[in-house]
């Protein structure tokens, strides 16, 4: 029996998936922030939290889908 390991996704795909996950995490970090229960903080509706963070997360998810579907050129 051979020890040939054949993975469905190649090295390039795995690197692209890892980059996509990092982008998603960055988007979620941008959506977080301090919260106080005792007083209202208008910063929870900031442009960074409601627009930039979700757009970066969406871009990360799209890049993960691309990384899964990407097929490197064969020699």
mmCIF file of the N, C-alpha and C atoms, coordinates in Angstrom:
data_MODEL
# 
_entry.id   MODEL 
# 
loop_
_atom_site.group_PDB 
_atom_site.id 
_atom_site.type_symbol 
_atom_site.label_atom_id 
_atom_site.label_alt_id 
_atom_site.label_comp_id 
_atom_site.label_asym_id 
_atom_site.label_entity_id 
_atom_site.label_seq_id 
_atom_site.pdbx_PDB_ins_code 
_atom_site.Cartn_x 
_atom_site.Cartn_y 
_atom_site.Cartn_z 
_atom_site.occupancy 
_atom_site.B_iso_or_equiv 
_atom_site.pdbx_formal_charge 
_atom_site.auth_seq_id 
_atom_site.auth_comp_id 
_atom_site.auth_asym_id 
_atom_site.auth_atom_id 
_atom_site.pdbx_PDB_model_num 
ATOM 1   N N  . UNK A 1 1  ? 0.840   -1.172 0.000   1.00 0.00 ? 1  UNK A N  1 
ATOM 2   C CA . UNK A 1 1  ? 0.000   0.000  0.000   1.00 0.00 ? 1  UNK A CA 1 
ATOM 3   C C  . UNK A 1 1  ? 0.891   1.243  0.000   1.00 0.00 ? 1  UNK A C  1 
ATOM 4   N N  . UNK A 1 2  ? 0.611   2.120  -0.885  1.00 0.00 ? 2  UNK A N  1 
ATOM 5   C CA . UNK A 1 2  ? 1.416   3.336  -1.003  1.00 0.00 ? 2  UNK A CA 1 
ATOM 6   C C  . UNK A 1 2  ? 0.998   4.370  0.033   1.00 0.00 ? 2  UNK A C  1 
ATOM 7   N N  . UNK A 1 3  ? 1.940   5.203  0.391   1.00 0.00 ? 3  UNK A N  1 
ATOM 8   C CA . UNK A 1 3  ? 1.650   6.296  1.318   1.00 0.00 ? 3  UNK A CA 1 
ATOM 9   C C  . UNK A 1 3  ? 1.372   7.576  0.565   1.00 0.00 ? 3  UNK A C  1 
ATOM 10  N N  . UNK A 1 4  ? 0.744   7.467  -0.576  1.00 0.00 ? 4  UNK A N  1 
ATOM 11  C CA . UNK A 1 4  ? 0.390   8.637  -1.381  1.00 0.00 ? 4  UNK A CA 1 
ATOM 12  C C  . UNK A 1 4  ? -0.800  9.337  -0.746  1.00 0.00 ? 4  UNK A C  1 
ATOM 13  N N  . UNK A 1 5  ? -0.564  10.544 -0.306  1.00 0.00 ? 5  UNK A N  1 
ATOM 14  C CA . UNK A 1 5  ? -1.660  11.337 0.245   1.00 0.00 ? 5  UNK A CA 1 
ATOM 15  C C  . UNK A 1 5  ? -2.144  12.279 -0.842  1.00 0.00 ? 5  UNK A C  1 
ATOM 16  N N  . UNK A 1 6  ? -3.411  12.172 -1.151  1.00 0.00 ? 6  UNK A N  1 
ATOM 17  C CA . UNK A 1 6  ? -3.996  13.036 -2.167  1.00 0.00 ? 6  UNK A CA 1 
ATOM 18  C C  . UNK A 1 6  ? -5.126  13.831 -1.520  1.00 0.00 ? 6  UNK A C  1 
ATOM 19  N N  . UNK A 1 7  ? -4.897  15.121 -1.383  1.00 0.00 ? 7  UNK A N  1 
ATOM 20  C CA . UNK A 1 7  ? -5.910  15.996 -0.810  1.00 0.00 ? 7  UNK A CA 1 
ATOM 21  C C  . UNK A 1 7  ? -6.712  16.631 -1.933  1.00 0.00 ? 7  UNK A C  1 
ATOM 22  N N  . UNK A 1 8  ? -7.962  16.866 -1.663  1.00 0.00 ? 8  UNK A N  1 
ATOM 23  C CA . UNK A 1 8  ? -8.823  17.492 -2.664  1.00 0.00 ? 8  UNK A CA 1 
ATOM 24  C C  . UNK A 1 8  ? -8.385  18.920 -2.941  1.00 0.00 ? 8  UNK A C  1 
ATOM 25  N N  . UNK A 1 9  ? -8.031  19.633 -1.899  1.00 0.00 ? 9  UNK A N  1 
ATOM 26  C CA . UNK A 1 9  ? -7.582  21.011 -2.055  1.00 0.00 ? 9  UNK A CA 1 
ATOM 27  C C  . UNK A 1 9  ? -6.067  21.058 -1.931  1.00 0.00 ? 9  UNK A C  1 
ATOM 28  N N  . UNK A 1 10 ? -5.447  21.840 -2.788  1.00 0.00 ? 10 UNK A N  1 
ATOM 29  C CA . UNK A 1 10 ? -3.999  21.943 -2.788  1.00 0.00 ? 10 UNK A CA 1 
ATOM 30  C C  . UNK A 1 10 ? -3.475  22.964 -1.796  1.00 0.00 ? 10 UNK A C  1 
ATOM 31  N N  . UNK A 1 11 ? -2.162  23.150 -1.848  1.00 0.00 ? 11 UNK A N  1 
ATOM 32  C CA . UNK A 1 11 ? -1.501  24.075 -0.928  1.00 0.00 ? 11 UNK A CA 1 
ATOM 33  C C  . UNK A 1 11 ? -1.969  25.508 -1.157  1.00 0.00 ? 11 UNK A C  1 
ATOM 34  N N  . UNK A 1 12 ? -2.107  25.895 -2.420  1.00 0.00 ? 12 UNK A N  1 
ATOM 35  C CA . UNK A 1 12 ? -2.561  27.257 -2.748  1.00 0.00 ? 12 UNK A CA 1 
ATOM 36  C C  . UNK A 1 12 ? -3.966  27.489 -2.194  1.00 0.00 ? 12 UNK A C  1 
ATOM 37  N N  . UNK A 1 13 ? -4.836  26.492 -2.343  1.00 0.00 ? 13 UNK A N  1 
ATOM 38  C CA . UNK A 1 13 ? -6.200  26.619 -1.831  1.00 0.00 ? 13 UNK A CA 1 
ATOM 39  C C  . UNK A 1 13 ? -6.210  26.811 -0.314  1.00 0.00 ? 13 UNK A C  1 
ATOM 40  N N  . UNK A 1 14 ? -5.385  26.051 0.374   1.00 0.00 ? 14 UNK A N  1 
ATOM 41  C CA . UNK A 1 14 ? -5.336  26.166 1.833   1.00 0.00 ? 14 UNK A CA 1 
ATOM 42  C C  . UNK A 1 14 ? -4.817  27.534 2.272   1.00 0.00 ? 14 UNK A C  1 
ATOM 43  N N  . UNK A 1 15 ? -3.832  28.057 1.570   1.00 0.00 ? 15 UNK A N  1 
ATOM 44  C CA . UNK A 1 15 ? -3.308  29.386 1.891   1.00 0.00 ? 15 UNK A CA 1 
ATOM 45  C C  . UNK A 1 15 ? -4.378  30.447 1.662   1.00 0.00 ? 15 UNK A C  1 
ATOM 46  N N  . UNK A 1 16 ? -5.095  30.340 0.542   1.00 0.00 ? 16 UNK A N  1 
ATOM 47  C CA . UNK A 1 16 ? -6.159  31.305 0.247   1.00 0.00 ? 16 UNK A CA 1 
ATOM 48  C C  . UNK A 1 16 ? -7.299  31.215 1.263   1.00 0.00 ? 16 UNK A C  1 
ATOM 49  N N  . UNK A 1 17 ? -7.615  30.006 1.712   1.00 0.00 ? 17 UNK A N  1 
ATOM 50  C CA . UNK A 1 17 ? -8.658  29.842 2.729   1.00 0.00 ? 17 UNK A CA 1 
ATOM 51  C C  . UNK A 1 17 ? -8.223  30.482 4.042   1.00 0.00 ? 17 UNK A C  1 
ATOM 52  N N  . UNK A 1 18 ? -6.958  30.289 4.416   1.00 0.00 ? 18 UNK A N  1 
ATOM 53  C CA . UNK A 1 18 ? -6.450  30.898 5.653   1.00 0.00 ? 18 UNK A CA 1 
ATOM 54  C C  . UNK A 1 18 ? -6.488  32.422 5.569   1.00 0.00 ? 18 UNK A C  1 
ATOM 55  N N  . UNK A 1 19 ? -6.145  32.970 4.411   1.00 0.00 ? 19 UNK A N  1 
ATOM 56  C CA . UNK A 1 19 ? -6.214  34.420 4.226   1.00 0.00 ? 19 UNK A CA 1 
ATOM 57  C C  . UNK A 1 19 ? -7.664  34.894 4.329   1.00 0.00 ? 19 UNK A C  1 
ATOM 58  N N  . UNK A 1 20 ? -8.591  34.125 3.747   1.00 0.00 ? 20 UNK A N  1 
ATOM 59  C CA . UNK A 1 20 ? -10.008 34.466 3.838   1.00 0.00 ? 20 UNK A CA 1 
ATOM 60  C C  . UNK A 1 20 ? -10.510 34.468 5.272   1.00 0.00 ? 20 UNK A C  1 
ATOM 61  N N  . UNK A 1 21 ? -10.099 33.469 6.054   1.00 0.00 ? 21 UNK A N  1 
ATOM 62  C CA . UNK A 1 21 ? -10.491 33.437 7.464   1.00 0.00 ? 21 UNK A CA 1 
ATOM 63  C C  . UNK A 1 21 ? -9.929  34.629 8.220   1.00 0.00 ? 21 UNK A C  1 
ATOM 64  N N  . UNK A 1 22 ? -8.695  35.007 7.908   1.00 0.00 ? 22 UNK A N  1 
ATOM 65  C CA . UNK A 1 22 ? -8.097  36.172 8.568   1.00 0.00 ? 22 UNK A CA 1 
ATOM 66  C C  . UNK A 1 22 ? -8.881  37.443 8.237   1.00 0.00 ? 22 UNK A C  1 
ATOM 67  N N  . UNK A 1 23 ? -9.343  37.554 6.993   1.00 0.00 ? 23 UNK A N  1 
ATOM 68  C CA . UNK A 1 23 ? -10.136 38.720 6.593   1.00 0.00 ? 23 UNK A CA 1 
ATOM 69  C C  . UNK A 1 23 ? -11.475 38.735 7.332   1.00 0.00 ? 23 UNK A C  1 
ATOM 70  N N  . UNK A 1 24 ? -12.101 37.566 7.461   1.00 0.00 ? 24 UNK A N  1 
ATOM 71  C CA . UNK A 1 24 ? -13.372 37.481 8.192   1.00 0.00 ? 24 UNK A CA 1 
ATOM 72  C C  . UNK A 1 24 ? -13.175 37.882 9.651   1.00 0.00 ? 24 UNK A C  1 
ATOM 73  N N  . UNK A 1 25 ? -12.115 37.393 10.263  1.00 0.00 ? 25 UNK A N  1 
ATOM 74  C CA . UNK A 1 25 ? -11.842 37.740 11.661  1.00 0.00 ? 25 UNK A CA 1 
ATOM 75  C C  . UNK A 1 25 ? -11.601 39.239 11.798  1.00 0.00 ? 25 UNK A C  1 
ATOM 76  N N  . UNK A 1 26 ? -10.876 39.827 10.845  1.00 0.00 ? 26 UNK A N  1 
ATOM 77  C CA . UNK A 1 26 ? -10.650 41.271 10.869  1.00 0.00 ? 26 UNK A CA 1 
ATOM 78  C C  . UNK A 1 26 ? -11.979 42.025 10.805  1.00 0.00 ? 26 UNK A C  1 
ATOM 79  N N  . UNK A 1 27 ? -12.893 41.577 9.949   1.00 0.00 ? 27 UNK A N  1 
ATOM 80  C CA . UNK A 1 27 ? -14.202 42.214 9.861   1.00 0.00 ? 27 UNK A CA 1 
ATOM 81  C C  . UNK A 1 27 ? -14.979 42.132 11.159  1.00 0.00 ? 27 UNK A C  1 
ATOM 82  N N  . UNK A 1 28 ? -14.926 40.962 11.815  1.00 0.00 ? 28 UNK A N  1 
ATOM 83  C CA . UNK A 1 28 ? -15.621 40.824 13.092  1.00 0.00 ? 28 UNK A CA 1 
ATOM 84  C C  . UNK A 1 28 ? -14.982 41.682 14.174  1.00 0.00 ? 28 UNK A C  1 
ATOM 85  N N  . UNK A 1 29 ? -13.667 41.808 14.150  1.00 0.00 ? 29 UNK A N  1 
ATOM 86  C CA . UNK A 1 29 ? -12.992 42.668 15.128  1.00 0.00 ? 29 UNK A CA 1 
ATOM 87  C C  . UNK A 1 29 ? -13.403 44.120 14.921  1.00 0.00 ? 29 UNK A C  1 
ATOM 88  N N  . UNK A 1 30 ? -13.549 44.532 13.662  1.00 0.00 ? 30 UNK A N  1 
ATOM 89  C CA . UNK A 1 30 ? -13.974 45.903 13.389  1.00 0.00 ? 30 UNK A CA 1 
ATOM 90  C C  . UNK A 1 30 ? -15.405 46.162 13.857  1.00 0.00 ? 30 UNK A C  1 
ATOM 91  N N  . UNK A 1 31 ? -16.228 45.117 13.919  1.00 0.00 ? 31 UNK A N  1 
ATOM 92  C CA . UNK A 1 31 ? -17.605 45.289 14.380  1.00 0.00 ? 31 UNK A CA 1 
ATOM 93  C C  . UNK A 1 31 ? -17.716 45.335 15.898  1.00 0.00 ? 31 UNK A C  1 
ATOM 94  N N  . UNK A 1 32 ? -16.680 44.910 16.606  1.00 0.00 ? 32 UNK A N  1 
ATOM 95  C CA . UNK A 1 32 ? -16.752 44.909 18.066  1.00 0.00 ? 32 UNK A CA 1 
ATOM 96  C C  . UNK A 1 32 ? -16.368 46.268 18.625  1.00 0.00 ? 32 UNK A C  1 
ATOM 97  N N  . UNK A 1 33 ? -16.552 46.402 19.878  1.00 0.00 ? 33 UNK A N  1 
ATOM 98  C CA . UNK A 1 33 ? -16.179 47.639 20.554  1.00 0.00 ? 33 UNK A CA 1 
ATOM 99  C C  . UNK A 1 33 ? -16.660 47.617 21.981  1.00 0.00 ? 33 UNK A C  1 
ATOM 100 N N  . UNK A 1 34 ? -16.402 48.684 22.660  1.00 0.00 ? 34 UNK A N  1 
ATOM 101 C CA . UNK A 1 34 ? -16.812 48.743 24.061  1.00 0.00 ? 34 UNK A CA 1 
ATOM 102 C C  . UNK A 1 34 ? -18.326 48.913 24.162  1.00 0.00 ? 34 UNK A C  1 
ATOM 103 N N  . UNK A 1 35 ? -18.870 48.302 25.171  1.00 0.00 ? 35 UNK A N  1 
ATOM 104 C CA . UNK A 1 35 ? -20.304 48.452 25.410  1.00 0.00 ? 35 UNK A CA 1 
ATOM 105 C C  . UNK A 1 35 ? -20.520 48.701 26.893  1.00 0.00 ? 35 UNK A C  1 
ATOM 106 N N  . UNK A 1 36 ? -21.419 49.582 27.160  1.00 0.00 ? 36 UNK A N  1 
ATOM 107 C CA . UNK A 1 36 ? -21.772 49.861 28.547  1.00 0.00 ? 36 UNK A CA 1 
ATOM 108 C C  . UNK A 1 36 ? -23.264 49.664 28.719  1.00 0.00 ? 36 UNK A C  1 
ATOM 109 N N  . UNK A 1 37 ? -23.620 49.050 29.794  1.00 0.00 ? 37 UNK A N  1 
ATOM 110 C CA . UNK A 1 37 ? -25.030 48.794 30.073  1.00 0.00 ? 37 UNK A CA 1 
ATOM 111 C C  . UNK A 1 37 ? -25.673 49.996 30.750  1.00 0.00 ? 37 UNK A C  1 
ATOM 112 N N  . UNK A 1 38 ? -24.896 50.767 31.451  1.00 0.00 ? 38 UNK A N  1 
ATOM 113 C CA . UNK A 1 38 ? -25.442 51.848 32.273  1.00 0.00 ? 38 UNK A CA 1 
ATOM 114 C C  . UNK A 1 38 ? -25.805 53.098 31.487  1.00 0.00 ? 38 UNK A C  1 
ATOM 115 N N  . UNK A 1 39 ? -25.127 53.341 30.376  1.00 0.00 ? 39 UNK A N  1 
ATOM 116 C CA . UNK A 1 39 ? -25.427 54.562 29.621  1.00 0.00 ? 39 UNK A CA 1 
ATOM 117 C C  . UNK A 1 39 ? -25.383 54.273 28.120  1.00 0.00 ? 39 UNK A C  1 
ATOM 118 N N  . UNK A 1 40 ? -26.090 55.069 27.365  1.00 0.00 ? 40 UNK A N  1 
ATOM 119 C CA . UNK A 1 40 ? -26.138 54.914 25.913  1.00 0.00 ? 40 UNK A CA 1 
ATOM 120 C C  . UNK A 1 40 ? -24.856 55.467 25.294  1.00 0.00 ? 40 UNK A C  1 
ATOM 121 N N  . UNK A 1 41 ? -24.289 54.696 24.392  1.00 0.00 ? 41 UNK A N  1 
ATOM 122 C CA . UNK A 1 41 ? -23.079 55.107 23.697  1.00 0.00 ? 41 UNK A CA 1 
ATOM 123 C C  . UNK A 1 41 ? -23.399 55.182 22.203  1.00 0.00 ? 41 UNK A C  1 
ATOM 124 N N  . UNK A 1 42 ? -23.447 56.374 21.612  1.00 0.00 ? 42 UNK A N  1 
ATOM 125 C CA . UNK A 1 42 ? -23.796 56.483 20.191  1.00 0.00 ? 42 UNK A CA 1 
ATOM 126 C C  . UNK A 1 42 ? -22.739 55.886 19.269  1.00 0.00 ? 42 UNK A C  1 
ATOM 127 N N  . UNK A 1 43 ? -21.586 55.513 19.807  1.00 0.00 ? 43 UNK A N  1 
ATOM 128 C CA . UNK A 1 43 ? -20.535 54.923 18.983  1.00 0.00 ? 43 UNK A CA 1 
ATOM 129 C C  . UNK A 1 43 ? -20.922 53.543 18.454  1.00 0.00 ? 43 UNK A C  1 
ATOM 130 N N  . UNK A 1 44 ? -21.973 52.928 19.025  1.00 0.00 ? 44 UNK A N  1 
ATOM 131 C CA . UNK A 1 44 ? -22.368 51.613 18.529  1.00 0.00 ? 44 UNK A CA 1 
ATOM 132 C C  . UNK A 1 44 ? -22.948 51.697 17.119  1.00 0.00 ? 44 UNK A C  1 
ATOM 133 N N  . UNK A 1 45 ? -23.323 52.882 16.685  1.00 0.00 ? 45 UNK A N  1 
ATOM 134 C CA . UNK A 1 45 ? -23.838 53.072 15.330  1.00 0.00 ? 45 UNK A CA 1 
ATOM 135 C C  . UNK A 1 45 ? -22.809 53.743 14.428  1.00 0.00 ? 45 UNK A C  1 
ATOM 136 N N  . UNK A 1 46 ? -21.536 53.562 14.721  1.00 0.00 ? 46 UNK A N  1 
ATOM 137 C CA . UNK A 1 46 ? -20.503 54.216 13.921  1.00 0.00 ? 46 UNK A CA 1 
ATOM 138 C C  . UNK A 1 46 ? -20.394 53.557 12.544  1.00 0.00 ? 46 UNK A C  1 
ATOM 139 N N  . UNK A 1 47 ? -19.840 54.292 11.610  1.00 0.00 ? 47 UNK A N  1 
ATOM 140 C CA . UNK A 1 47 ? -19.668 53.821 10.236  1.00 0.00 ? 47 UNK A CA 1 
ATOM 141 C C  . UNK A 1 47 ? -18.814 52.559 10.200  1.00 0.00 ? 47 UNK A C  1 
ATOM 142 N N  . UNK A 1 48 ? -17.816 52.504 11.049  1.00 0.00 ? 48 UNK A N  1 
ATOM 143 C CA . UNK A 1 48 ? -16.912 51.350 11.079  1.00 0.00 ? 48 UNK A CA 1 
ATOM 144 C C  . UNK A 1 48 ? -17.661 50.090 11.490  1.00 0.00 ? 48 UNK A C  1 
ATOM 145 N N  . UNK A 1 49 ? -18.553 50.202 12.444  1.00 0.00 ? 49 UNK A N  1 
ATOM 146 C CA . UNK A 1 49 ? -19.251 49.026 12.964  1.00 0.00 ? 49 UNK A CA 1 
ATOM 147 C C  . UNK A 1 49 ? -20.383 48.538 12.080  1.00 0.00 ? 49 UNK A C  1 
ATOM 148 N N  . UNK A 1 50 ? -21.109 49.446 11.446  1.00 0.00 ? 50 UNK A N  1 
ATOM 149 C CA . UNK A 1 50 ? -22.286 48.996 10.698  1.00 0.00 ? 50 UNK A CA 1 
ATOM 150 C C  . UNK A 1 50 ? -22.065 48.925 9.199   1.00 0.00 ? 50 UNK A C  1 
ATOM 151 N N  . UNK A 1 51 ? -20.937 49.436 8.698   1.00 0.00 ? 51 UNK A N  1 
ATOM 152 C CA . UNK A 1 51 ? -20.702 49.399 7.260   1.00 0.00 ? 51 UNK A CA 1 
ATOM 153 C C  . UNK A 1 51 ? -19.388 48.714 6.912   1.00 0.00 ? 51 UNK A C  1 
ATOM 154 N N  . UNK A 1 52 ? -18.294 49.202 7.454   1.00 0.00 ? 52 UNK A N  1 
ATOM 155 C CA . UNK A 1 52 ? -16.975 48.690 7.075   1.00 0.00 ? 52 UNK A CA 1 
ATOM 156 C C  . UNK A 1 52 ? -16.784 47.252 7.549   1.00 0.00 ? 52 UNK A C  1 
ATOM 157 N N  . UNK A 1 53 ? -17.093 46.970 8.802   1.00 0.00 ? 53 UNK A N  1 
ATOM 158 C CA . UNK A 1 53 ? -16.915 45.626 9.350   1.00 0.00 ? 53 UNK A CA 1 
ATOM 159 C C  . UNK A 1 53 ? -17.683 44.555 8.587   1.00 0.00 ? 53 UNK A C  1 
ATOM 160 N N  . UNK A 1 54 ? -18.992 44.735 8.370   1.00 0.00 ? 54 UNK A N  1 
ATOM 161 C CA . UNK A 1 54 ? -19.732 43.728 7.609   1.00 0.00 ? 54 UNK A CA 1 
ATOM 162 C C  . UNK A 1 54 ? -19.260 43.583 6.162   1.00 0.00 ? 54 UNK A C  1 
ATOM 163 N N  . UNK A 1 55 ? -18.851 44.686 5.530   1.00 0.00 ? 55 UNK A N  1 
ATOM 164 C CA . UNK A 1 55 ? -18.371 44.581 4.147   1.00 0.00 ? 55 UNK A CA 1 
ATOM 165 C C  . UNK A 1 55 ? -17.063 43.795 4.087   1.00 0.00 ? 55 UNK A C  1 
ATOM 166 N N  . UNK A 1 56 ? -16.173 44.007 5.037   1.00 0.00 ? 56 UNK A N  1 
ATOM 167 C CA . UNK A 1 56 ? -14.916 43.260 5.057   1.00 0.00 ? 56 UNK A CA 1 
ATOM 168 C C  . UNK A 1 56 ? -15.187 41.788 5.357   1.00 0.00 ? 56 UNK A C  1 
ATOM 169 N N  . UNK A 1 57 ? -16.109 41.498 6.264   1.00 0.00 ? 57 UNK A N  1 
ATOM 170 C CA . UNK A 1 57 ? -16.460 40.105 6.552   1.00 0.00 ? 57 UNK A CA 1 
ATOM 171 C C  . UNK A 1 57 ? -17.061 39.428 5.324   1.00 0.00 ? 57 UNK A C  1 
ATOM 172 N N  . UNK A 1 58 ? -17.945 40.124 4.625   1.00 0.00 ? 58 UNK A N  1 
ATOM 173 C CA . UNK A 1 58 ? -18.532 39.566 3.409   1.00 0.00 ? 58 UNK A CA 1 
ATOM 174 C C  . UNK A 1 58 ? -17.458 39.291 2.364   1.00 0.00 ? 58 UNK A C  1 
ATOM 175 N N  . UNK A 1 59 ? -16.513 40.217 2.203   1.00 0.00 ? 59 UNK A N  1 
ATOM 176 C CA . UNK A 1 59 ? -15.407 40.002 1.276   1.00 0.00 ? 59 UNK A CA 1 
ATOM 177 C C  . UNK A 1 59 ? -14.594 38.773 1.685   1.00 0.00 ? 59 UNK A C  1 
ATOM 178 N N  . UNK A 1 60 ? -14.404 38.574 2.981   1.00 0.00 ? 60 UNK A N  1 
ATOM 179 C CA . UNK A 1 60 ? -13.682 37.395 3.461   1.00 0.00 ? 60 UNK A CA 1 
ATOM 180 C C  . UNK A 1 60 ? -14.412 36.110 3.124   1.00 0.00 ? 60 UNK A C  1 
ATOM 181 N N  . UNK A 1 61 ? -15.732 36.088 3.315   1.00 0.00 ? 61 UNK A N  1 
ATOM 182 C CA . UNK A 1 61 ? -16.509 34.891 2.983   1.00 0.00 ? 61 UNK A CA 1 
ATOM 183 C C  . UNK A 1 61 ? -16.479 34.608 1.483   1.00 0.00 ? 61 UNK A C  1 
ATOM 184 N N  . UNK A 1 62 ? -16.566 35.649 0.672   1.00 0.00 ? 62 UNK A N  1 
ATOM 185 C CA . UNK A 1 62 ? -16.492 35.466 -0.784  1.00 0.00 ? 62 UNK A CA 1 
ATOM 186 C C  . UNK A 1 62 ? -15.119 34.943 -1.181  1.00 0.00 ? 62 UNK A C  1 
ATOM 187 N N  . UNK A 1 63 ? -14.068 35.445 -0.545  1.00 0.00 ? 63 UNK A N  1 
ATOM 188 C CA . UNK A 1 63 ? -12.725 34.971 -0.878  1.00 0.00 ? 63 UNK A CA 1 
ATOM 189 C C  . UNK A 1 63 ? -12.530 33.518 -0.448  1.00 0.00 ? 63 UNK A C  1 
ATOM 190 N N  . UNK A 1 64 ? -13.184 33.090 0.625   1.00 0.00 ? 64 UNK A N  1 
ATOM 191 C CA . UNK A 1 64 ? -13.111 31.679 1.024   1.00 0.00 ? 64 UNK A CA 1 
ATOM 192 C C  . UNK A 1 64 ? -13.801 30.806 -0.017  1.00 0.00 ? 64 UNK A C  1 
ATOM 193 N N  . UNK A 1 65 ? -14.949 31.243 -0.511  1.00 0.00 ? 65 UNK A N  1 
ATOM 194 C CA . UNK A 1 65 ? -15.642 30.487 -1.561  1.00 0.00 ? 65 UNK A CA 1 
ATOM 195 C C  . UNK A 1 65 ? -14.771 30.402 -2.803  1.00 0.00 ? 65 UNK A C  1 
ATOM 196 N N  . UNK A 1 66 ? -14.146 31.520 -3.177  1.00 0.00 ? 66 UNK A N  1 
ATOM 197 C CA . UNK A 1 66 ? -13.238 31.510 -4.322  1.00 0.00 ? 66 UNK A CA 1 
ATOM 198 C C  . UNK A 1 66 ? -12.080 30.546 -4.081  1.00 0.00 ? 66 UNK A C  1 
ATOM 199 N N  . UNK A 1 67 ? -11.531 30.540 -2.869  1.00 0.00 ? 67 UNK A N  1 
ATOM 200 C CA . UNK A 1 67 ? -10.393 29.672 -2.558  1.00 0.00 ? 67 UNK A CA 1 
ATOM 201 C C  . UNK A 1 67 ? -10.772 28.203 -2.659  1.00 0.00 ? 67 UNK A C  1 
ATOM 202 N N  . UNK A 1 68 ? -11.991 27.868 -2.291  1.00 0.00 ? 68 UNK A N  1 
ATOM 203 C CA . UNK A 1 68 ? -12.432 26.476 -2.385  1.00 0.00 ? 68 UNK A CA 1 
ATOM 204 C C  . UNK A 1 68 ? -12.625 26.078 -3.843  1.00 0.00 ? 68 UNK A C  1 
ATOM 205 N N  . UNK A 1 69 ? -13.161 26.976 -4.653  1.00 0.00 ? 69 UNK A N  1 
ATOM 206 C CA . UNK A 1 69 ? -13.448 26.654 -6.051  1.00 0.00 ? 69 UNK A CA 1 
ATOM 207 C C  . UNK A 1 69 ? -12.253 26.826 -6.978  1.00 0.00 ? 69 UNK A C  1 
ATOM 208 N N  . UNK A 1 70 ? -11.197 27.481 -6.528  1.00 0.00 ? 70 UNK A N  1 
ATOM 209 C CA . UNK A 1 70 ? -10.030 27.767 -7.369  1.00 0.00 ? 70 UNK A CA 1 
ATOM 210 C C  . UNK A 1 70 ? -9.310  26.476 -7.730  1.00 0.00 ? 70 UNK A C  1 
ATOM 211 N N  . UNK A 1 71 ? -9.036  26.316 -9.011  1.00 0.00 ? 71 UNK A N  1 
ATOM 212 C CA . UNK A 1 71 ? -8.297  25.149 -9.482  1.00 0.00 ? 71 UNK A CA 1 
ATOM 213 C C  . UNK A 1 71 ? -7.012  25.638 -10.137 1.00 0.00 ? 71 UNK A C  1 
ATOM 214 N N  . UNK A 1 72 ? -5.855  25.311 -9.545  1.00 0.00 ? 72 UNK A N  1 
ATOM 215 C CA . UNK A 1 72 ? -4.587  25.769 -10.128 1.00 0.00 ? 72 UNK A CA 1 
ATOM 216 C C  . UNK A 1 72 ? -4.372  25.179 -11.516 1.00 0.00 ? 72 UNK A C  1 
ATOM 217 N N  . UNK A 1 73 ? -3.646  25.907 -12.313 1.00 0.00 ? 73 UNK A N  1 
ATOM 218 C CA . UNK A 1 73 ? -3.344  25.429 -13.663 1.00 0.00 ? 73 UNK A CA 1 
ATOM 219 C C  . UNK A 1 73 ? -2.381  24.247 -13.584 1.00 0.00 ? 73 UNK A C  1 
ATOM 220 N N  . UNK A 1 74 ? -2.659  23.228 -14.363 1.00 0.00 ? 74 UNK A N  1 
ATOM 221 C CA . UNK A 1 74 ? -1.780  22.055 -14.388 1.00 0.00 ? 74 UNK A CA 1 
ATOM 222 C C  . UNK A 1 74 ? -0.670  22.265 -15.399 1.00 0.00 ? 74 UNK A C  1 
ATOM 223 N N  . UNK A 1 75 ? 0.418   21.577 -15.176 1.00 0.00 ? 75 UNK A N  1 
ATOM 224 C CA . UNK A 1 75 ? 1.586   21.736 -16.051 1.00 0.00 ? 75 UNK A CA 1 
ATOM 225 C C  . UNK A 1 75 ? 1.458   20.944 -17.319 1.00 0.00 ? 75 UNK A C  1 
# 
